[in-house]
Amino acid sequence: MITPGATDKRPVKVLLSPLMPLLILVGFITIAIGLKSGLERQESFRVRAALDYEAQRLAANLEREFDTHVKALQRMAQRMAENPGLTEPLWRYDARSYLVDFGNYQALEWVDEALFIRWVEPLDGNADALGFNVGFTPARRAALLDAAANGTVDISGVIELQQGGSGMVLYAPVASGRQNRGFIAGVFRMDTLASTLLTPRVRQHFDIDIVENGRLAYQLSQAHPLHPDFTHTETVELPAVDWALTLKPNTAWVETQYSNWPGYTYITMILMGALASALIWLAQTVLQRNRALSNARARLSQETRQREGVQQTLARLESTDALTGLANRRFFMADVAHALTIAARLEHQLALVMIDLDRFQTLNDTLGHQLGDELLVKVAQRLDTLSDERVLIAYSGGDEFMVCQQHVTSLDDVIWLLGQLQRCFRDPFLLHGERYSITATLGAAVYPHSGLDADLLLRNADIALYRAKNNGRNTYQFYTEGMQERELQRLALQKEFADALVREEFVLFFQPQLDLRTGTISSVEALVRWQHPKRGLLVPDEFISLAVESGQITALGRWVIKAACQQLAHWRTGPYRDLIIAVNLSGRELDDHELVDYIQHTLTHHRIDANRLEVELTEEHFIRNIERNKNQLTRLRDIGVKLAIDDFGVGYSSLGYLRDFPVDLIKIDRSFITNVTQQHDDAIITRAVINLGHNLGLKVVAEGIETIEQLQFLQQHHCDCAQGYFISRPIPAHALDTALQQSYADLLHLEPV
């Protein structure tokens, strides 16, 4: 309890001193000078950092481009080494393809073992180079002979080209040691290389010096005056040549990097000092009259705060969840009921949203309940930032949250709120020093269309949430009429699924894959169907999600493997004894550590060669849990089963797994094939995937073929196989005879077999 007169008088005396306003002003001026000086130094440091970044980015781009060209030349040299009888026309055809793909080359050359240029493409503008000895100096000859002996790439550095002008040449040896057959050389003109690698912005703002072995080799200059205080040199890591880039910015670029903040800060601090001095002077006047009143107000305020604190604590304990600090379920439902009363009177709409954290239970079981509770708290904190007088956020329990949005004028208001809720999960959550990316699925019900009371709205929002989870999670769904009936049908179908496995109501359909080299069917893909006794034939979209949710997907996958092996055994003595069957595996099945043993046992039991079974996984499943999947797939490959990547090219940019995984075949996703004859970009991507697969020694299959033009495009670009409705829809085994006996040689312009 504060008693009158207990306030320390010394601070009051200092505050009431006539010198205080002057001291405040002097202090602000001192701070303003210090801040201005510090900001100016920081601005200079920021300019140097920006220049350093520009130089590093330019050097990295140059290194990346050279690495790409080196690898391209090495591939071309390897092809020539593997094909000693390569003729000049074929070499030129290959070279023209490289020139189209890599537009930086002036020319590609074949240099023979004696270091003379024998072939050059294009001849136009480069004919003078034919017969030229590229070892024109002892140093160049020694470097090239060393590269030929060791099989390493050599770079000439900046030289005067035989064709005219300055440039440089990359030499990739055709084999090494005694097997060396010369070099594949890529010729660059410096002006072409600079215009390709340097953006107009860089050329506009910087002078660039290329320093080779400590001397100036090439210079890109501009007419604008350079700033004398800034320059930066960055080393470029290139094989067999010592390069460095020196960037010199012009005055205009440096001026754009500086801001007006130092001056603004100085003026602002001076004005703040003047204002603070004036306020202190006014405060001195007021304080002298109100010291007695302040003590009384302090006592009254303390008593009021204590009483309000007790009341707030009691109200919080009654209405909030102890873990998350959000409203609890009981308070939330009461508030929704009250809001519904107001909405009915004012004829407004009201939305109730259910939020479910995706795969929270897996995280909770794997990492522990303590970390799970910490995640719930952090999710609650993000969601609570959206609460206001119109939006109430509550914790329902488990991994679910509830949201009530009042005074809804249109459906757009609810959609906007759903978008804000999803944004709360955009950034990872930091838990115990680790980052975890969590997504959420949302279901929404809107009063009065989806229910007239709180309980019905909550139930319908929960039904919409479940439907959204079935559609792939990390999305939202509004409750609509008939959704409850469909939910009951789905639950009934889920109950029948386990019995369907026992009664073997599933059947395999097969979709043929056409070999584009022979015009015959070389393999088929097995696709499961459910022959439901009441609903007829069901496609996978109608029951696969049920299998995943119920944990029966592994049992279904094993049935498919067994049925495929039985079909292969049936064909063992017939005309289709060499036919291959491809089966699809899900990520859940790949996690089964007994999968490989089951496949091997099934193949042995039916006396089937393992190379007649092909296992397909989507690109996503290949790279998820890379180390475990690599072990499983290596075991499959070791027993002889073929491995294929399905839906290749969709969603993942890293191709490193093609090198690390034991893959036999890639299937180009149908999204690239649909418009391959109309969309230039799709055609380029499809050709690139085919070339990539062949360069890695993989077989390439295209899915989704629906027109003869698509089929002929794929044949023209040497795709191995094609699959789609144009060739055949999925059909039962007994209907395969007709499809397998049909010849496509005429369509493909092949000689009949």
mmCIF file with all atom_site columns, N, CA and C in Angstrom, residues 30-53:
data_model
loop_
_atom_site.group_PDB
_atom_site.id
_atom_site.type_symbol
_atom_site.label_atom_id
_atom_site.label_alt_id
_atom_site.label_comp_id
_atom_site.label_asym_id
_atom_site.label_entity_id
_atom_site.label_seq_id
_atom_site.pdbx_PDB_ins_code
_atom_site.Cartn_x
_atom_site.Cartn_y
_atom_site.Cartn_z
_atom_site.occupancy
_atom_site.B_iso_or_equiv
_atom_site.pdbx_formal_charge
_atom_site.auth_seq_id
_atom_site.auth_comp_id
_atom_site.auth_asym_id
_atom_site.auth_atom_id
_atom_site.pdbx_PDB_model_num
ATOM 1  N N  . THR A 1 30 ? 23.208 15.246 -29.426 1.00 0.00 ? 30 THR A N  1
ATOM 2  C CA . THR A 1 30 ? 24.349 14.314 -29.394 1.00 0.00 ? 30 THR A CA 1
ATOM 3  C C  . THR A 1 30 ? 23.974 12.967 -30.015 1.00 0.00 ? 30 THR A C  1
ATOM 4  N N  . ILE A 1 31 ? 22.797 12.471 -29.640 1.00 0.00 ? 31 ILE A N  1
ATOM 5  C CA . ILE A 1 31 ? 22.345 11.197 -30.202 1.00 0.00 ? 31 ILE A CA 1
ATOM 6  C C  . ILE A 1 31 ? 22.148 11.306 -31.709 1.00 0.00 ? 31 ILE A C  1
ATOM 7  N N  . ALA A 1 32 ? 21.601 12.468 -32.166 1.00 0.00 ? 32 ALA A N  1
ATOM 8  C CA . ALA A 1 32 ? 21.363 12.662 -33.605 1.00 0.00 ? 32 ALA A CA 1
ATOM 9  C C  . ALA A 1 32 ? 22.671 12.620 -34.388 1.00 0.00 ? 32 ALA A C  1
ATOM 10 N N  . ILE A 1 33 ? 23.723 13.274 -33.848 1.00 0.00 ? 33 ILE A N  1
ATOM 11 C CA . ILE A 1 33 ? 25.017 13.272 -34.539 1.00 0.00 ? 33 ILE A CA 1
ATOM 12 C C  . ILE A 1 33 ? 25.585 11.855 -34.598 1.00 0.00 ? 33 ILE A C  1
ATOM 13 N N  . GLY A 1 34 ? 25.493 11.129 -33.465 1.00 0.00 ? 34 GLY A N  1
ATOM 14 C CA . GLY A 1 34 ? 26.010 9.755  -33.442 1.00 0.00 ? 34 GLY A CA 1
ATOM 15 C C  . GLY A 1 34 ? 25.256 8.834  -34.391 1.00 0.00 ? 34 GLY A C  1
ATOM 16 N N  . LEU A 1 35 ? 23.919 8.961  -34.396 1.00 0.00 ? 35 LEU A N  1
ATOM 17 C CA . LEU A 1 35 ? 23.122 8.121  -35.291 1.00 0.00 ? 35 LEU A CA 1
ATOM 18 C C  . LEU A 1 35 ? 23.420 8.417  -36.753 1.00 0.00 ? 35 LEU A C  1
ATOM 19 N N  . LYS A 1 36 ? 23.549 9.706  -37.075 1.00 0.00 ? 36 LYS A N  1
ATOM 20 C CA . LYS A 1 36 ? 23.818 10.083 -38.467 1.00 0.00 ? 36 LYS A CA 1
ATOM 21 C C  . LYS A 1 36 ? 25.155 9.499  -38.930 1.00 0.00 ? 36 LYS A C  1
ATOM 22 N N  . SER A 1 37 ? 26.176 9.618  -38.062 1.00 0.00 ? 37 SER A N  1
ATOM 23 C CA . SER A 1 37 ? 27.487 9.073  -38.415 1.00 0.00 ? 37 SER A CA 1
ATOM 24 C C  . SER A 1 37 ? 27.432 7.551  -38.572 1.00 0.00 ? 37 SER A C  1
ATOM 25 N N  . GLY A 1 38 ? 26.754 6.874  -37.645 1.00 0.00 ? 38 GLY A N  1
ATOM 26 C CA . GLY A 1 38 ? 26.648 5.415  -37.723 1.00 0.00 ? 38 GLY A CA 1
ATOM 27 C C  . GLY A 1 38 ? 25.882 4.950  -38.951 1.00 0.00 ? 38 GLY A C  1
ATOM 28 N N  . LEU A 1 39 ? 24.779 5.647  -39.276 1.00 0.00 ? 39 LEU A N  1
ATOM 29 C CA . LEU A 1 39 ? 23.991 5.262  -40.445 1.00 0.00 ? 39 LEU A CA 1
ATOM 30 C C  . LEU A 1 39 ? 24.772 5.470  -41.740 1.00 0.00 ? 39 LEU A C  1
ATOM 31 N N  . GLU A 1 40 ? 25.585 6.549  -41.780 1.00 0.00 ? 40 GLU A N  1
ATOM 32 C CA . GLU A 1 40 ? 26.387 6.772  -42.981 1.00 0.00 ? 40 GLU A CA 1
ATOM 33 C C  . GLU A 1 40 ? 27.422 5.657  -43.155 1.00 0.00 ? 40 GLU A C  1
ATOM 34 N N  . ARG A 1 41 ? 28.038 5.210  -42.030 1.00 0.00 ? 41 ARG A N  1
ATOM 35 C CA . ARG A 1 41 ? 28.975 4.089  -42.136 1.00 0.00 ? 41 ARG A CA 1
ATOM 36 C C  . ARG A 1 41 ? 28.243 2.807  -42.559 1.00 0.00 ? 41 ARG A C  1
ATOM 37 N N  . GLN A 1 42 ? 27.037 2.630  -42.021 1.00 0.00 ? 42 GLN A N  1
ATOM 38 C CA . GLN A 1 42 ? 26.264 1.443  -42.374 1.00 0.00 ? 42 GLN A CA 1
ATOM 39 C C  . GLN A 1 42 ? 25.870 1.464  -43.856 1.00 0.00 ? 42 GLN A C  1
ATOM 40 N N  . GLU A 1 43 ? 25.542 2.667  -44.380 1.00 0.00 ? 43 GLU A N  1
ATOM 41 C CA . GLU A 1 43 ? 25.193 2.785  -45.788 1.00 0.00 ? 43 GLU A CA 1
ATOM 42 C C  . GLU A 1 43 ? 26.389 2.400  -46.671 1.00 0.00 ? 43 GLU A C  1
ATOM 43 N N  . SER A 1 44 ? 27.579 2.875  -46.258 1.00 0.00 ? 44 SER A N  1
ATOM 44 C CA . SER A 1 44 ? 28.778 2.529  -47.026 1.00 0.00 ? 44 SER A CA 1
ATOM 45 C C  . SER A 1 44 ? 29.032 1.030  -46.988 1.00 0.00 ? 44 SER A C  1
ATOM 46 N N  . PHE A 1 45 ? 28.858 0.421  -45.822 1.00 0.00 ? 45 PHE A N  1
ATOM 47 C CA . PHE A 1 45 ? 29.045 -1.030 -45.704 1.00 0.00 ? 45 PHE A CA 1
ATOM 48 C C  . PHE A 1 45 ? 28.023 -1.780 -46.560 1.00 0.00 ? 45 PHE A C  1
ATOM 49 N N  . ARG A 1 46 ? 26.785 -1.276 -46.592 1.00 0.00 ? 46 ARG A N  1
ATOM 50 C CA . ARG A 1 46 ? 25.747 -1.926 -47.377 1.00 0.00 ? 46 ARG A CA 1
ATOM 51 C C  . ARG A 1 46 ? 26.059 -1.854 -48.873 1.00 0.00 ? 46 ARG A C  1
ATOM 52 N N  . VAL A 1 47 ? 26.652 -0.718 -49.320 1.00 0.00 ? 47 VAL A N  1
ATOM 53 C CA . VAL A 1 47 ? 27.029 -0.611 -50.730 1.00 0.00 ? 47 VAL A CA 1
ATOM 54 C C  . VAL A 1 47 ? 28.105 -1.639 -51.065 1.00 0.00 ? 47 VAL A C  1
ATOM 55 N N  . ARG A 1 48 ? 29.075 -1.781 -50.147 1.00 0.00 ? 48 ARG A N  1
ATOM 56 C CA . ARG A 1 48 ? 30.138 -2.764 -50.397 1.00 0.00 ? 48 ARG A CA 1
ATOM 57 C C  . ARG A 1 48 ? 29.575 -4.184 -50.399 1.00 0.00 ? 48 ARG A C  1
ATOM 58 N N  . ALA A 1 49 ? 28.622 -4.431 -49.492 1.00 0.00 ? 49 ALA A N  1
ATOM 59 C CA . ALA A 1 49 ? 28.011 -5.761 -49.461 1.00 0.00 ? 49 ALA A CA 1
ATOM 60 C C  . ALA A 1 49 ? 27.232 -6.029 -50.746 1.00 0.00 ? 49 ALA A C  1
ATOM 61 N N  . ALA A 1 50 ? 26.523 -5.015 -51.254 1.00 0.00 ? 50 ALA A N  1
ATOM 62 C CA . ALA A 1 50 ? 25.773 -5.189 -52.500 1.00 0.00 ? 50 ALA A CA 1
ATOM 63 C C  . ALA A 1 50 ? 26.719 -5.444 -53.669 1.00 0.00 ? 50 ALA A C  1
ATOM 64 N N  . LEU A 1 51 ? 27.851 -4.712 -53.687 1.00 0.00 ? 51 LEU A N  1
ATOM 65 C CA . LEU A 1 51 ? 28.834 -4.927 -54.748 1.00 0.00 ? 51 LEU A CA 1
ATOM 66 C C  . LEU A 1 51 ? 29.440 -6.327 -54.650 1.00 0.00 ? 51 LEU A C  1
ATOM 67 N N  . ASP A 1 52 ? 29.711 -6.762 -53.414 1.00 0.00 ? 52 ASP A N  1
ATOM 68 C CA . ASP A 1 52 ? 30.240 -8.115 -53.191 1.00 0.00 ? 52 ASP A CA 1
ATOM 69 C C  . ASP A 1 52 ? 29.242 -9.161 -53.679 1.00 0.00 ? 52 ASP A C  1
ATOM 70 N N  . TYR A 1 53 ? 27.949 -8.923 -53.395 1.00 0.00 ? 53 TYR A N  1
ATOM 71 C CA . TYR A 1 53 ? 26.912 -9.871 -53.822 1.00 0.00 ? 53 TYR A CA 1
ATOM 72 C C  . TYR A 1 53 ? 26.825 -9.932 -55.350 1.00 0.00 ? 53 TYR A C  1
#
